[in-house]
Structures are given as structure tokens and as C-alpha cells.
Coordinates of C-alpha atoms in Angstrom, one line a residue:
Chain A
X275 CA 122.0 85.2 76.4
X276 CA 124.9 86.6 78.3
X277 CA 122.4 89.1 79.8
X278 CA 120.3 86.2 81.2
X279 CA 123.5 84.9 82.8
X280 CA 124.2 88.3 84.5
X281 CA 120.6 88.4 85.6
X282 CA 120.7 84.9 87.1
X283 CA 124.0 85.6 88.9
X284 CA 122.6 88.9 90.3
X285 CA 119.3 87.3 91.4
X286 CA 121.1 84.5 93.3
X287 CA 123.6 87.0 94.8
X288 CA 120.8 89.3 96.0
X289 CA 118.8 86.3 97.4
X290 CA 121.9 85.1 99.3
X291 CA 122.5 88.5 100.7
X292 CA 119.0 88.4 102.1
X293 CA 119.5 84.9 103.4
X294 CA 122.7 85.9 105.2
X295 CA 121.1 88.9 106.8
X296 CA 118.2 86.7 108.0
X297 CA 120.7 84.2 109.5
X298 CA 122.5 87.0 111.2
X299 CA 119.2 88.2 112.7
X300 CA 118.5 84.6 113.9
X301 CA 115.4 84.4 111.7
X302 CA 114.0 80.9 111.0
X303 CA 113.9 79.1 107.6
X304 CA 110.8 81.0 106.5
X305 CA 112.4 84.3 107.4
X306 CA 115.5 83.3 105.4
X307 CA 113.4 82.5 102.3
X308 CA 111.3 85.7 102.7
X309 CA 114.2 88.0 103.1
X310 CA 116.1 86.4 100.2
X311 CA 113.1 86.7 97.9
X312 CA 112.3 90.4 98.8
X313 CA 116.0 91.3 98.3
X314 CA 116.1 89.6 94.9
X315 CA 112.6 90.7 93.6
X316 CA 111.5 93.6 95.7
X317 CA 113.5 96.3 93.8
X318 CA 112.0 95.2 90.5
X319 CA 108.5 95.2 92.0
X320 CA 108.8 98.8 93.4
X321 CA 110.3 100.0 90.1
X322 CA 107.4 98.4 88.1
X323 CA 104.9 100.0 90.4
X324 CA 106.4 103.4 90.0
X325 CA 107.0 103.3 86.2
X326 CA 103.7 101.6 85.3
X327 CA 104.8 98.2 84.2
X328 CA 102.4 95.5 85.4
X329 CA 103.8 94.0 88.7
X330 CA 102.5 90.6 87.6
X331 CA 105.4 90.1 85.3
X332 CA 107.0 88.9 88.5
X333 CA 105.3 85.5 87.9
X334 CA 106.9 85.1 84.5
X335 CA 110.3 84.8 86.3
X336 CA 109.7 81.3 87.7
X337 CA 113.2 80.1 86.7
X338 CA 114.8 82.9 88.7
X339 CA 112.5 82.2 91.6
X340 CA 113.4 78.5 91.7
X341 CA 117.1 79.2 91.4
X342 CA 116.9 81.7 94.2
X343 CA 115.1 79.2 96.4
X344 CA 117.6 76.5 95.5
X345 CA 120.6 78.7 96.3
X346 CA 119.1 79.7 99.7
X347 CA 118.4 76.0 100.5
X348 CA 122.0 75.1 99.7
X349 CA 123.3 77.9 101.9
X350 CA 121.0 76.8 104.7
X351 CA 122.4 73.2 104.6
X352 CA 126.1 74.2 104.2
X353 CA 128.4 73.8 107.2
X354 CA 129.2 77.1 108.9
X355 CA 132.9 76.9 108.0
X356 CA 132.0 77.2 104.3
X357 CA 129.6 80.1 104.8
X358 CA 132.2 82.7 105.8
X359 CA 134.2 82.2 102.7
X360 CA 131.0 82.4 100.6
X361 CA 130.3 85.7 102.1
X362 CA 133.4 87.3 100.6
X363 CA 132.6 85.9 97.2
X364 CA 129.2 87.4 97.6
X365 CA 130.6 91.0 97.3
X366 CA 131.7 90.2 93.8
X367 CA 128.4 88.5 92.8
X368 CA 126.5 91.3 94.4
X369 CA 128.3 93.8 92.2
X370 CA 127.2 91.8 89.1
X371 CA 123.6 91.9 90.5
X372 CA 123.8 95.7 91.0
X373 CA 125.0 96.2 87.4
X374 CA 122.5 93.8 85.8
X375 CA 119.6 95.2 87.9
X376 CA 120.4 98.9 87.4
X377 CA 120.8 98.5 83.6
X378 CA 117.6 96.6 83.3
X379 CA 115.7 99.1 85.5
X380 CA 116.9 101.9 83.3
X381 CA 115.9 100.0 80.2
X382 CA 112.4 99.4 81.5
X383 CA 111.9 103.1 82.3
X384 CA 113.4 104.1 78.9
X385 CA 111.0 101.8 77.2
X386 CA 108.1 103.6 78.9
X387 CA 109.3 106.9 77.5
X388 CA 109.8 108.4 80.9
X389 CA 112.0 111.5 81.6
X390 CA 115.7 111.1 82.6
X391 CA 114.9 111.7 86.2
X392 CA 112.6 108.7 86.2
X393 CA 115.2 106.6 84.3
X394 CA 117.8 107.4 87.0
X395 CA 115.3 106.7 89.8
X396 CA 114.2 103.4 88.1
X397 CA 117.8 102.3 87.8
X398 CA 118.5 103.1 91.5
X399 CA 115.3 101.5 92.8
X400 CA 116.0 98.3 90.9
X401 CA 119.5 98.2 92.2
X402 CA 118.9 99.1 95.9
X403 CA 115.1 98.7 96.5
X404 CA 115.4 95.0 97.4
X405 CA 118.2 95.7 99.8
X406 CA 116.3 98.5 101.6
X407 CA 113.2 96.2 102.1
X408 CA 115.6 93.5 103.3
X409 CA 117.1 95.8 105.9
X410 CA 113.8 97.1 107.1
X411 CA 112.4 93.5 107.5
X412 CA 115.5 92.7 109.4
X413 CA 114.9 95.7 111.8
X414 CA 118.0 97.5 110.5
X415 CA 118.6 101.0 109.2
X416 CA 119.1 100.6 105.4
X417 CA 122.8 100.1 104.9
X418 CA 122.7 101.7 101.5
X419 CA 121.4 105.0 102.9
X420 CA 124.2 105.3 105.4
X421 CA 127.6 103.9 104.5
X422 CA 128.0 103.1 100.9
X423 CA 128.4 104.6 97.4
X424 CA 126.4 101.6 96.2
X425 CA 123.4 103.5 94.8
X426 CA 125.5 106.0 92.9
X427 CA 126.6 103.5 90.3
X428 CA 123.0 102.5 89.6
X429 CA 122.1 106.1 89.2
X430 CA 125.1 106.7 86.9
X431 CA 123.9 103.7 84.7
X432 CA 120.4 105.3 84.5
X433 CA 121.9 108.7 83.7
X434 CA 124.1 107.3 80.9
X435 CA 121.2 105.4 79.4
X436 CA 118.9 108.4 79.9
X437 CA 121.1 110.9 78.0
X438 CA 121.7 108.2 75.4
X439 CA 125.5 108.1 75.7
X440 CA 124.8 104.4 76.1
X441 CA 122.6 103.2 73.2
X442 CA 120.0 101.1 74.8
X443 CA 119.4 98.9 71.8
X444 CA 123.2 98.1 71.4
X445 CA 124.1 95.0 73.4
X446 CA 127.8 95.8 73.4
X447 CA 127.1 99.2 74.9
X448 CA 125.0 97.6 77.6
X449 CA 127.6 95.0 78.5
X450 CA 130.3 97.7 78.7
X451 CA 128.0 99.8 80.9
X452 CA 127.4 96.8 83.2
X453 CA 131.2 96.2 83.3
X454 CA 131.7 99.8 84.3
X455 CA 129.2 99.5 87.1
X456 CA 130.8 96.3 88.4
X457 CA 134.3 97.8 88.3
X458 CA 133.3 101.1 90.1
X459 CA 131.4 99.1 92.7
X460 CA 134.4 96.8 93.4
X461 CA 136.8 99.8 93.5
X462 CA 134.5 101.6 95.9
X463 CA 134.6 98.6 98.2
X464 CA 138.3 98.1 97.9
X465 CA 139.2 101.8 98.6
X466 CA 136.3 102.4 101.0
X467 CA 134.8 105.3 99.1
X468 CA 132.2 107.3 100.9
X469 CA 129.6 110.0 100.1
X470 CA 129.8 113.3 101.9
X471 CA 127.7 113.8 105.1
X472 CA 126.4 116.7 107.2
X473 CA 126.0 117.2 110.9
X474 CA 124.1 119.8 112.9
X475 CA 126.8 120.7 115.3
Chain B
X100 CA 77.6 82.9 104.0
X101 CA 79.7 80.9 106.5
X102 CA 82.6 82.1 104.6
X103 CA 81.6 85.7 105.2
X104 CA 81.4 84.9 108.9
X105 CA 85.0 83.4 108.9
X106 CA 86.2 86.5 107.0
X107 CA 84.5 88.9 109.5
X108 CA 86.0 87.0 112.5
X109 CA 89.4 87.1 110.9
X110 CA 89.3 90.8 110.0
X111 CA 88.3 91.7 113.5
X112 CA 90.9 89.4 115.0
X113 CA 93.6 90.9 112.8
X114 CA 92.5 94.5 113.6
X115 CA 92.6 93.8 117.3
X116 CA 96.1 92.2 117.1
X117 CA 97.2 95.5 115.5
X118 CA 95.4 97.5 118.2
X119 CA 97.1 95.5 121.0
X120 CA 100.5 96.0 119.5
X121 CA 99.9 99.7 119.2
X122 CA 98.7 99.9 122.8
X123 CA 101.9 98.0 123.9
X124 CA 104.0 100.5 122.0
X125 CA 102.1 103.4 123.7
X126 CA 100.8 104.7 120.4
X127 CA 97.8 107.1 120.6
X128 CA 94.3 106.5 119.4
X129 CA 95.2 107.3 115.8
X130 CA 98.2 104.9 116.0
X131 CA 95.8 102.2 117.3
X132 CA 93.4 102.6 114.4
X133 CA 96.2 102.8 111.8
X134 CA 98.0 99.7 113.1
X135 CA 94.7 97.8 113.3
X136 CA 93.6 98.7 109.8
X137 CA 97.0 97.8 108.2
X138 CA 97.0 94.5 110.0
X139 CA 93.5 93.6 108.8
X140 CA 93.7 95.0 105.3
X141 CA 97.4 95.3 104.5
X142 CA 98.0 91.7 103.5
X143 CA 95.2 91.7 101.0
X144 CA 96.4 95.0 99.5
X145 CA 100.0 93.6 99.0
X146 CA 98.6 90.4 97.5
X147 CA 96.3 92.3 95.1
X148 CA 99.2 94.4 94.0
X149 CA 101.4 91.4 93.3
X150 CA 98.8 89.3 91.5
X151 CA 97.2 92.1 89.5
X152 CA 93.8 92.5 91.2
X153 CA 92.8 96.2 91.4
X154 CA 93.7 97.4 94.9
X155 CA 90.5 99.6 94.9
X156 CA 88.4 96.5 95.7
X157 CA 89.5 97.6 99.2
X158 CA 86.8 100.2 99.2
X159 CA 84.0 97.6 98.6
X160 CA 84.7 96.2 102.0
X161 CA 83.1 99.0 104.0
X162 CA 81.3 96.6 106.3
X163 CA 84.5 95.0 107.3
X164 CA 86.2 98.4 107.7
X165 CA 83.4 99.6 110.0
X166 CA 83.4 96.4 112.1
X167 CA 87.2 96.6 112.5
X168 CA 86.9 100.3 113.6
X169 CA 84.0 99.4 116.0
X170 CA 86.0 96.5 117.5
X171 CA 89.1 98.6 118.1
X172 CA 87.0 101.4 119.7
X173 CA 85.4 98.9 122.1
X174 CA 88.9 97.6 123.0
X175 CA 90.1 101.1 123.6
X176 CA 87.3 101.8 126.0
X177 CA 87.4 98.5 127.9
X178 CA 88.9 98.4 131.4
X179 CA 92.5 97.0 131.5
X180 CA 91.4 93.9 133.6
X181 CA 89.3 92.7 130.7
X182 CA 92.0 93.3 128.0
X183 CA 94.4 90.6 129.2
X184 CA 91.7 87.8 129.1
X185 CA 90.7 89.1 125.6
X186 CA 94.3 88.7 124.5
X187 CA 94.2 84.9 125.1
X188 CA 91.0 84.6 123.1
X189 CA 92.7 86.5 120.3
X190 CA 95.0 83.6 119.5
X191 CA 91.9 81.5 118.6
X192 CA 90.3 84.2 116.5
X193 CA 93.6 85.0 114.9
X194 CA 93.9 81.3 113.7
X195 CA 90.5 81.7 112.1
X196 CA 91.7 84.9 110.4
X197 CA 94.9 83.2 109.2
X198 CA 92.8 80.3 107.7
X199 CA 90.2 82.6 106.1
X200 CA 92.7 85.0 104.7
X201 CA 95.1 82.3 103.4
X202 CA 92.3 80.4 101.6
X203 CA 90.9 83.6 100.1
X204 CA 94.4 84.7 99.0
X205 CA 95.0 81.4 97.2
X206 CA 91.6 81.6 95.5
X207 CA 92.3 85.1 94.2
X208 CA 95.6 83.9 92.7
X209 CA 94.0 80.8 91.3
X210 CA 91.3 82.9 89.6
X211 CA 94.0 84.9 87.9
X212 CA 95.5 81.6 86.4
X213 CA 98.8 82.2 88.1
X214 CA 101.3 79.3 88.6
X215 CA 101.5 77.3 91.9
X216 CA 104.4 79.4 93.2
X217 CA 102.3 82.5 92.9
X218 CA 99.3 80.8 94.6
X219 CA 101.4 79.8 97.5
X220 CA 102.9 83.3 97.9
X221 CA 99.5 84.9 97.5
X222 CA 98.1 82.7 100.3
X223 CA 101.1 83.5 102.5
X224 CA 101.1 87.3 101.8
X225 CA 97.4 87.5 102.6
X226 CA 97.9 85.6 105.8
X227 CA 101.1 87.3 107.1
X228 CA 101.5 90.6 105.1
X229 CA 99.3 92.6 107.4
X230 CA 101.1 91.4 110.5
X231 CA 104.5 92.2 108.9
X232 CA 103.5 95.8 108.2
X233 CA 102.0 96.0 111.7
X234 CA 105.3 95.0 113.3
X235 CA 107.4 97.4 111.0
X236 CA 105.1 100.3 111.9
X237 CA 105.5 99.4 115.5
X238 CA 109.3 99.4 115.2
X239 CA 109.6 95.7 115.8
X240 CA 111.2 92.9 113.9
X241 CA 108.4 91.0 112.2
X242 CA 107.4 88.2 114.6
X243 CA 106.4 85.9 111.8
X244 CA 109.9 85.8 110.3
X245 CA 111.5 84.9 113.6
X246 CA 109.6 82.7 115.9
X247 CA 106.6 81.1 114.4
X248 CA 105.4 78.4 112.1
X249 CA 102.5 80.8 111.4
X250 CA 103.2 81.3 107.7
X251 CA 103.7 77.7 106.9
X252 CA 100.0 76.9 107.2
X253 CA 99.1 79.6 104.8
X254 CA 101.6 78.4 102.3
X255 CA 100.2 74.8 102.8
X256 CA 96.7 76.1 102.0
X257 CA 98.0 77.7 98.9
X258 CA 99.9 74.5 97.9
X259 CA 96.8 72.3 98.3
X260 CA 94.7 74.7 96.3
X261 CA 97.4 75.1 93.7
X262 CA 97.8 71.4 93.1
X263 CA 94.0 71.0 93.1
X264 CA 93.9 68.5 95.9
X265 CA 91.4 71.0 97.3
X266 CA 88.8 71.8 94.7
X267 CA 88.5 75.6 94.7
X268 CA 84.9 75.6 93.6
X269 CA 83.7 73.1 96.2
X270 CA 82.7 75.0 99.4
X271 CA 83.0 71.9 101.6
X272 CA 86.6 71.4 100.5
X273 CA 87.4 75.0 101.3
X274 CA 85.8 74.8 104.8
X275 CA 87.7 71.6 105.5
X276 CA 90.9 73.3 104.4
X277 CA 90.2 76.3 106.6
X278 CA 89.5 73.9 109.5
X279 CA 92.8 72.1 108.8
X280 CA 94.7 75.5 108.9
X281 CA 93.0 76.5 112.2
X282 CA 93.9 73.2 113.8
X283 CA 97.5 73.2 112.7
X284 CA 97.9 76.7 113.9
X285 CA 96.5 76.0 117.3
X286 CA 98.5 72.8 117.6
X287 CA 101.6 74.8 116.7
X288 CA 100.9 77.4 119.4
X289 CA 100.1 74.7 122.0
X290 CA 103.2 72.6 121.4
X291 CA 105.4 75.5 120.5
X292 CA 106.5 74.2 117.1
X293 CA 109.4 76.0 115.6
X294 CA 111.0 76.1 112.2
X295 CA 114.7 75.2 111.8
X296 CA 117.3 77.9 112.0
X297 CA 121.0 78.4 111.1
X298 CA 123.9 80.2 112.7
X299 CA 127.3 81.2 111.4
X300 CA 129.4 80.0 114.3
Chain C
X1477 CA 97.7 129.3 90.9
X1478 CA 97.7 130.0 94.6
X1479 CA 97.1 126.3 94.9
X1480 CA 100.3 125.5 93.0
X1481 CA 102.1 127.8 95.4
X1482 CA 100.8 125.9 98.5
X1483 CA 101.7 122.7 96.8
X1484 CA 105.3 123.8 96.1
X1485 CA 105.7 125.1 99.7
X1486 CA 104.4 121.8 101.0
X1487 CA 106.6 119.7 98.8
X1488 CA 109.7 121.6 99.8
X1489 CA 108.8 121.5 103.5
X1490 CA 108.2 117.8 103.4
X1491 CA 111.5 117.2 101.5
X1492 CA 113.4 119.2 104.0
X1493 CA 111.8 117.4 106.9
X1494 CA 113.1 114.2 105.3
X1495 CA 116.5 115.7 104.8
X1496 CA 116.8 116.8 108.4
X1497 CA 115.8 113.4 109.7
X1498 CA 118.5 111.9 107.4
X1499 CA 121.1 114.3 108.8
X1500 CA 120.1 113.5 112.3
X1501 CA 120.6 109.8 111.6
X1502 CA 124.0 110.5 110.0
X1503 CA 122.9 109.3 106.6
X1504 CA 125.1 110.3 103.7
X1505 CA 124.1 112.6 100.8
X1506 CA 122.2 109.9 99.0
X1507 CA 120.3 109.0 102.1
X1508 CA 119.4 112.7 102.5
X1509 CA 118.0 112.8 99.0
X1510 CA 116.2 109.5 99.3
X1511 CA 114.6 110.4 102.6
X1512 CA 113.6 113.8 101.4
X1513 CA 112.0 112.4 98.2
X1514 CA 110.0 109.7 99.9
X1515 CA 108.7 112.2 102.5
X1516 CA 107.6 114.6 99.8
X1517 CA 106.2 112.1 97.3
X1518 CA 105.6 108.8 99.2
X1519 CA 102.3 109.8 100.6
X1520 CA 100.9 110.6 97.2
X1521 CA 102.2 107.4 95.7
X1522 CA 100.5 105.2 98.4
X1523 CA 97.3 107.2 98.1
X1524 CA 97.3 106.7 94.3
X1525 CA 97.9 103.0 94.7
X1526 CA 95.0 102.6 97.1
X1527 CA 92.5 104.8 95.2
X1528 CA 93.3 103.6 91.7
X1529 CA 95.0 106.6 90.2
X1530 CA 98.0 105.6 88.0
X1531 CA 101.2 106.0 90.1
X1532 CA 103.1 107.2 87.0
X1533 CA 101.5 110.6 87.4
X1534 CA 104.5 111.0 89.7
X1535 CA 106.7 111.7 86.7
X1536 CA 104.6 114.6 85.6
X1537 CA 105.7 116.5 88.7
X1538 CA 109.2 117.2 87.4
X1539 CA 109.1 120.8 88.6
X1540 CA 108.3 119.7 92.2
X1541 CA 111.0 117.0 92.0
X1542 CA 113.7 119.6 90.9
X1543 CA 112.6 122.1 93.5
X1544 CA 112.8 119.4 96.2
X1545 CA 116.3 118.4 95.1
X1546 CA 117.4 122.0 95.0
X1547 CA 116.1 122.8 98.4
X1548 CA 117.8 119.7 99.9
X1549 CA 121.1 120.6 98.2
X1550 CA 121.0 124.1 99.7
X1551 CA 120.3 122.7 103.1
X1552 CA 123.2 120.3 102.7
X1553 CA 125.6 123.2 101.9
X1554 CA 124.3 125.7 104.6
X1555 CA 126.5 126.3 107.7
X1556 CA 125.2 124.4 110.8
X1557 CA 124.4 127.7 112.6
X1558 CA 121.7 128.5 110.0
X1559 CA 120.2 125.0 110.0
X1560 CA 118.8 125.2 113.6
X1561 CA 116.8 128.4 112.9
X1562 CA 115.5 126.8 109.6
X1563 CA 114.2 123.9 111.6
X1564 CA 111.8 126.1 113.5
X1565 CA 110.5 127.7 110.3
X1566 CA 109.9 124.3 109.0
X1567 CA 107.0 123.6 111.4
X1568 CA 105.1 126.4 109.8
X1569 CA 105.9 125.3 106.2
X1570 CA 105.1 121.7 107.2
X1571 CA 101.6 122.8 108.3
X1572 CA 101.1 124.3 104.9
X1573 CA 102.3 121.0 103.3
X1574 CA 99.9 119.0 105.5
X1575 CA 97.0 121.2 104.5
X1576 CA 97.8 121.3 100.8
X1577 CA 98.5 117.5 100.7
X1578 CA 95.4 116.5 102.7
X1579 CA 93.0 118.6 100.6
X1580 CA 94.5 117.3 97.4
X1581 CA 94.4 113.7 98.6
X1582 CA 90.7 114.1 99.4
X1583 CA 90.0 115.7 96.0
X1584 CA 91.6 112.8 94.2
X1585 CA 89.5 110.3 96.1
X1586 CA 86.4 112.4 95.6
X1587 CA 87.1 112.5 91.8
X1588 CA 87.2 108.7 91.8
X1589 CA 83.7 108.6 93.4
X1590 CA 84.9 106.7 96.4
X1591 CA 83.0 106.5 99.7
X1592 CA 83.6 108.9 102.5
X1593 CA 85.8 106.4 104.4
X1594 CA 88.1 106.3 101.4
X1595 CA 88.2 110.0 101.1
X1596 CA 89.2 110.4 104.7
X1597 CA 91.8 107.7 104.4
X1598 CA 93.1 109.2 101.1
X1599 CA 93.4 112.7 102.8
X1600 CA 95.2 111.1 105.8
X1601 CA 97.6 109.0 103.7
X1602 CA 98.6 111.9 101.5
X1603 CA 99.3 114.0 104.6
X1604 CA 101.1 111.5 106.7
X1605 CA 102.2 108.6 104.4
X1606 CA 105.5 110.2 103.4
X1607 CA 106.4 111.0 107.0
X1608 CA 105.7 107.4 108.0
X1609 CA 108.0 106.0 105.2
X1610 CA 110.6 108.6 106.2
X1611 CA 110.6 107.4 109.8
X1612 CA 110.7 103.7 108.9
X1613 CA 113.7 104.3 106.5
X1614 CA 115.3 106.2 109.4
X1615 CA 114.8 103.2 111.7
X1616 CA 112.4 105.2 113.9
X1617 CA 108.9 104.5 115.1
X1618 CA 106.6 106.7 113.1
X1619 CA 106.2 109.9 115.0
X1620 CA 102.8 110.6 113.7
X1621 CA 101.4 107.3 115.3
X1622 CA 102.8 108.2 118.7
X1623 CA 102.8 111.7 119.7
X1624 CA 100.9 114.0 117.5
X1625 CA 97.5 115.1 116.5
X1626 CA 99.0 115.6 113.1
X1627 CA 96.9 113.1 111.1
X1628 CA 93.6 114.2 112.7
X1629 CA 93.5 117.5 110.7
X1630 CA 94.1 115.6 107.5
X1631 CA 91.2 113.3 108.3
X1632 CA 89.0 116.2 109.2
X1633 CA 89.8 117.8 105.8
X1634 CA 88.8 114.5 104.1
X1635 CA 85.6 114.3 106.2
X1636 CA 84.5 117.9 105.3
X1637 CA 85.1 117.3 101.6
X1638 CA 83.5 113.8 101.8
X1639 CA 80.2 115.1 103.4
X1640 CA 80.3 118.1 101.0
X1641 CA 80.3 120.8 103.7
X1642 CA 83.2 121.9 101.6
X1643 CA 82.3 122.2 98.0
X1644 CA 85.2 120.6 96.2
X1645 CA 84.8 122.6 93.0
X1646 CA 84.8 126.0 94.9
X1647 CA 88.3 127.3 95.2
X1648 CA 87.4 129.7 98.0
X1649 CA 86.0 126.8 100.0
X1650 CA 89.2 124.8 99.5
X1651 CA 91.5 127.7 100.5
X1652 CA 89.5 128.2 103.6
X1653 CA 89.7 124.5 104.4
X1654 CA 93.5 124.6 103.9
X1655 CA 93.7 127.6 106.2
X1656 CA 91.6 125.8 108.8
X1657 CA 94.0 122.8 108.7
X1658 CA 97.1 125.1 109.0
X1659 CA 95.6 126.9 112.0
X1660 CA 94.6 123.8 113.8
X1661 CA 98.0 122.2 113.2
X1662 CA 99.8 125.3 114.5
X1663 CA 97.5 125.5 117.5
X1664 CA 98.1 121.8 118.2
X1665 CA 101.9 122.4 118.2
X1666 CA 101.7 125.5 120.3
X1667 CA 99.4 124.0 123.0
X1668 CA 100.9 120.6 122.7
X1669 CA 97.6 118.8 122.1
X1670 CA 97.6 115.1 122.3
X1671 CA 95.3 112.2 121.4
X1672 CA 94.1 109.8 124.2
X1673 CA 96.1 106.7 124.8
X1674 CA 95.6 103.3 126.5
X1675 CA 97.7 101.1 128.7
X1676 CA 97.4 97.5 129.8
X1677 CA 98.2 98.0 133.5

């Protein structure tokens, strides 16, 4: 139940992040819907492809699809003055989405009896795959590969589920893990954490 | 029979649109073939992935593959003076491709007993998916997300098949639907129809 | 046995080419790993999708995955002065990767009883698919579509296996084919071979 709520919040937040990027790129209404949908559902599709879950499970998520379309339509109709304050709130919702998606991605891979490396990659792809497709469709370099610790927390969730520190059949464990991911993500934004980088010179 | 003809015209038109983009981007012969092929076949591949049809059906389309390669080779060898007049004709052929591909995409999704939302998305993806991959491989922002009503007619075809206003086992119905999509597309080009857009300021 | 060695060299070379592109684009550590992994494994995933081999075979390649991660970590830690000399060596290793990947791609398609066109495309996709995804994730136009004869040698390998000039169950044949691809690739780099191109003007 609570899990569904996290998932709904995450899906809407991801869809809105796609819609905002599309608006920034001056895409039209169709572009807004397409970018929103790929951000919300693209990560899960790539993960399912790679871990062998049928991609058609996508079509069983009609409620999420409708909520995402509804949220994007509301944003499209809102006055510009309201949009900017929404964008700040989005960072918080987006952290919930990252947590919900990463944990679910890891659980899917775990259920397929895949090795830890696959569980970590599945958690990461579910968390960041949609955002990467969004940025590519917007003609941008994927933000998550450049400037954020974003993906690390998804990988961490996969790792903790993979080594069974987090018991994947214990709801309380999973909620605490999601909460941990949310907190780490928000701390990373607040204190501007960065990953190391190299240069050739 | 007539349907096969529409499909052949559409495939060649899509392949040529990919070839022209590759030439504009100064890609070499291989780049021309690759962009042409992904434009002609990429939308169908993505659709099949998402609705659960085996992607390997691609290899049963050898005739289409050969015709696409032949058409691109001819364009590559034609003198430049002829190319520019071809490009105008291409808008007409491309509208046929959009119609043929959208209707087929919708029929595939309908045959898998998917919900209306999936039928609309399948029609859209078959119609615009190849063009989106083409633009990304060319380093461009996908045209269809920015400046065109292009995708709307594909979605409309999916909607009309999904709600069964168009009977998907009645050839006449399907031809009329394809004709409707072609006309709407050409009217949209002629009168420069646009979708609404938002801005933050 | 020898084949495994070629495959390992190729995987590491492809991973490092991804890591170098990520460093050039100032991506962070995560971006380096992601670009390296998609370059090394992306071509095989696309090929498997298109020819109907389960994509999940990816997770049986844990040794390759670990070697790729190890190699990228070493590059990340090396002083800049060493990196530039490594980059030259990489052209040689990369030719080995192209040969190993193209031959394997063709063998996979041949084992699925696909037509020659599919075998050629499978060889090409395995050889260049990872590099194309790498360039797109780096916000670049795919190098292989613009300036190189790179893909031609992969297609040639697929053709020779497809028409059975090369006997796909004879190891000696396959090694000679791989050697041929490596030599042609290195000659193409040395003498700066180019494919023909068109322009509109």
C-alpha cells in the first residue's frame, strides 16, 4: 500500500521532470508528453529488457500512465508563476522516485536470481535510465553522467539488497532502505556532493 | 496487396528520409545506409519490443530491406540537381509511410489484445520511432518532438482502431483510415499546423 | 581458448575507449564506468535483441564485466602522462575487439539460421553498436557513421561467414578471419582510408 504511494509519487515526479525539460527545450505538447513518459517508464523498460522480465508488463500500469498524463496536463495549463515554485518541490518528489524505482529495480533482479552485479545495475538503470533517455531526446548530455551523485544511491540500494543486508521480503527493511536513499539524495543536493573526475592534462 | 504497396512506398520513403539527413550531416556511405535503415525499420522494432511481438520478424522483411538499400543506392548515385526535386516529392511519400506504419502498428497492438493506450502508443511509435532514432544518430533534436503535428495523426489512427470505430478486419475501413492520415498530414504541412507550446517566462 | 583471449582483449579495449571518451567529456567516475560498460557490452545487447538471443546472457559474462571495471579503475588512477601513450596502444587493441566482436556476432546470427543480410547486420552491430551508444551518451555524433571505414570490416566478416567461404565450425578459419579484420582495420587507420560521401550542392 505505502509502496504503491511511493511508486505513484515517483512516477509523477519523473514524468514532470521530463515535461519541464521538454518545456525548457521549447518542445510542443506532444514532445512534453513523450519526454515525460520516457522519463517515468523508460528506466523500467530498459531494466526489464536486460534482466529478462517481459517488457509488456508496461501495459499493466495503466493507472500510473494516466496519472502521469494528468500531472503533465495540469503542469501544461498552470500559469508560469506557479511553475517555478513547483520545480523546487520536484527535487524532493524526484528523490522519492529515485528511491522507489531503485528498490523496485533491485527486487525485480533479485527475483530473477541474478548475481549481485546485475542487481546493482538493475537498481541503477531503473533509477537513472529514464532520465538518460529524457536528456538524449532533449539533445542534452545526460546530467546524471556528469554532475551528480544521483546514481550512486540507486547502486547502493541494489548492493544492500544484493548482499542481503536488506531482507527483500521484509517491508520494514525496504521502507527504511527507501528512506535512506531519499535522505542521501537530499543531502547530496544540499551539500553539492560530487564524484571524482579525471582530466588528461 | 494494396496494403503491401503502401508498406513498400512507406519503407522506401522513410529510408530515403534517413539517407537525406545523413547526407546533410556529411555522413559517409555507411552512415547513409545505417540512418536509412533505422528510419525505415527502427519504429517497428521499438513497437515490437514494447508490445511483445518477437523482434526477429524483422528478418522476414528481406524484400523491404533490399528495396530500401536499392533506393538509397540510387539516391547516392543521382546528380545533386535531381536530389532537391526528389526531396519535395518525399513529403508526399513520407505521408504514405506515416499512414501505413501507424495503421500497421495499431493492428499489431490490437492483435495482442492490449488496452487502447497501448494501441495508440504502438501506432505512434511505429510512425515516429524510426525518425526519432534517425535524428538522434544524426546529432539532432528529434524534429517530431519540436515542430510538427506529425505524431498526432498516428495516435489518431491508433485511437480509431482502439475504440473500434475502424473495424480492424475490414480492409476498406483500413484503407480509408490510411487515406485520412495521409490527407491530414499533407494538410498539416500545407497550412503549417502546430501543436501548442509552453514557456516558463 | 585463444578465442577467449581475443574476446577479453576486445572487451577491455572497448571499455577503455568508452572511459577515454567520458574523460574527454569531463564526465565523473560514474559516467566513466557507464560509458565504458555500454561500449563494451552495448553492441552485443542490441545484436541479441535483434536476432532473438536472450539478452540475459549478459549476466553470464561476469568475468568480462569485472575485467572491464578493473581496467577502467586503473585508467582512472593512472597519471595523465601515461594516459596519452595508452591511447595510441588502444587503436591496436580496439582492432582486436572489432575482429573478435564481429566474428562472434556473425556466429550468433548464423547459429539462429538467419539470412545473410541478418548475419552481416549482426556482425556490424556487435562491432559498432557499443561505440554508437557511447558517442550518443557523450553528446557526440557517432564517429563510425562519419569518418571511418570501421564498420565495413565487420560487415565483411559477416558476409564471409554468411556465404560460408569461412567455415563457422573451423577454428582456424575463424582465427584467420579475425586476423584479416585486424589487418584491414590497422591498414585503414594507417592510410586513412575513407568511404565515399555525397553532398547536395
